[in-house]
Amino acid sequence: MDKPLIYDVDLPNLLGILQSWGEPTFRAQQIWKGIYQSLWQKPEEFTNIPKALRDKLGTHFSFNHLRSVTASNSTDGETQKILFELPDGRWIETVRMQYAKRRTLCISTQSGCAMGCTFCATGQMGFGRNLSSGEIVEQVLYYARKLATEGDRVSNIVLMGMGEPFHNYENVMAAIARLNHPQGMNMGARRFTISTVGLVPAIRRFTQENSQVNLAVSLHAADDDLRASMLPVNKRYPIADLMSALRDYAETTRRRITFEWALIQGVNDTPEQAGKLADLLPGLLTHVNVIPLNPTEGFKGQATSRDRARQFQAILESRGIPCTIRVRRGIDIQAGCGQLASHQNPGSSNQ
Ligand code: SAH
Ligand code: SF4
């Protein structure tokens, strides 16, 4: 059987384990620092603790669940995608984006996804399994170590890789808490963005956390018929319910909500949809990110032209809604939004 992953353990639990081994409690802090500040990845590297304890750590815990299978770099050098294999043979993908001073990681929360959005490669492959909190954390540690060798560090984390973060709520929140821990990596909550397809009960739960983690919502259509044809989840949580949960979120947290909208030629890029979207948003502090659709194998729709994207943006802006047209980064290596899915992925429920 696999050893438990050390990154699945939070600091109080680590303390308890060390106490049960008869170790002084300060050893927990030393190990924690070794993992999250020194970014050590093997027990042997923990030279701040006695050798016997290093050996014991190595006997009881795994320090590595992610095995990198392939790495691809975009031609502009700004995006890198890594395909990782997990110990049970499932696969996930993680993307690193480099833009000006930003070092943004796009991390996965599940292998595959159960939400079935028609235009999304991960949705097309079906659900594999939830990642543990430690497997989510390890994606960040992997790149943090890499960047450290270049004298650099991770600046932002977006939970926009494979999977629906709110369908794996506990593990996602535990992973963020671990990365946010002041004695560890100490990454401020505002540097994280959770993107959700719109699971209403989870949005309500997240509201209660009153967290500074940013929230992005994948809307993509402004009426129920169209949205349900693209995002099956809309049948369960229609737009009115979603907007009501988001209004409560905004009222409680006073935080801005980002809406995501993949523009598909002739489908959701019309002036009519832009108008309906603007009708949904009055009184909300929002930002709309539109991105021309990234091509995926299982979906026939085409990306919107630049002109139509600009027209869509202009309609929103004329109604006082800030809107950014996002650049399609990394699409030459299938690392763009919604393109993540390894082609021979054994995590897919379709195989
Ligand atoms: N499950 C979450 C986060 C992962 S998907 C969610 O759906 O929000 C990250 C973003 O990529 C979402 O906004 C999603 O709608 C978008 N996306 C999926 N497929 C896409 C595609 N083919 N082109 C552009 N964006 C896409
Ligand atoms: Fe899942 Fe998000 Fe893809 Fe929809 S867009 S299938 S929720 S990963």
mmCIF file of C-alpha atoms and ligand atoms in Angstrom, residues 113 115-117 120 123 163-164 197, ligand 2:
data_model
loop_
_atom_site.group_PDB
_atom_site.id
_atom_site.type_symbol
_atom_site.label_atom_id
_atom_site.label_comp_id
_atom_site.label_asym_id
_atom_site.label_seq_id
_atom_site.Cartn_x
_atom_site.Cartn_y
_atom_site.Cartn_z
ATOM 1 C CA CYS A 113 -14.535 16.277 -14.262
ATOM 2 C CA MET A 115 -19.777 18.350 -14.904
ATOM 3 C CA GLY A 116 -19.781 17.476 -18.586
ATOM 4 C CA CYS A 117 -19.567 20.969 -20.099
ATOM 5 C CA CYS A 120 -14.408 21.521 -22.352
ATOM 6 C CA GLY A 123 -15.590 17.588 -19.292
ATOM 7 C CA GLY A 163 -11.873 19.457 -12.372
ATOM 8 C CA GLU A 164 -14.546 21.425 -10.576
ATOM 9 C CA VAL A 197 -19.147 26.134 -12.868
HETATM 10 FE FE1 SF4 B 2 -15.587 20.642 -15.463
HETATM 11 FE FE2 SF4 B 2 -15.022 23.252 -15.558
HETATM 12 FE FE3 SF4 B 2 -14.652 21.668 -17.702
HETATM 13 FE FE4 SF4 B 2 -17.126 22.256 -16.931
HETATM 14 S S1 SF4 B 2 -15.596 23.692 -17.687
HETATM 15 S S2 SF4 B 2 -16.388 20.225 -17.501
HETATM 16 S S3 SF4 B 2 -16.875 22.290 -14.728
HETATM 17 S S4 SF4 B 2 -13.575 21.535 -15.782
#
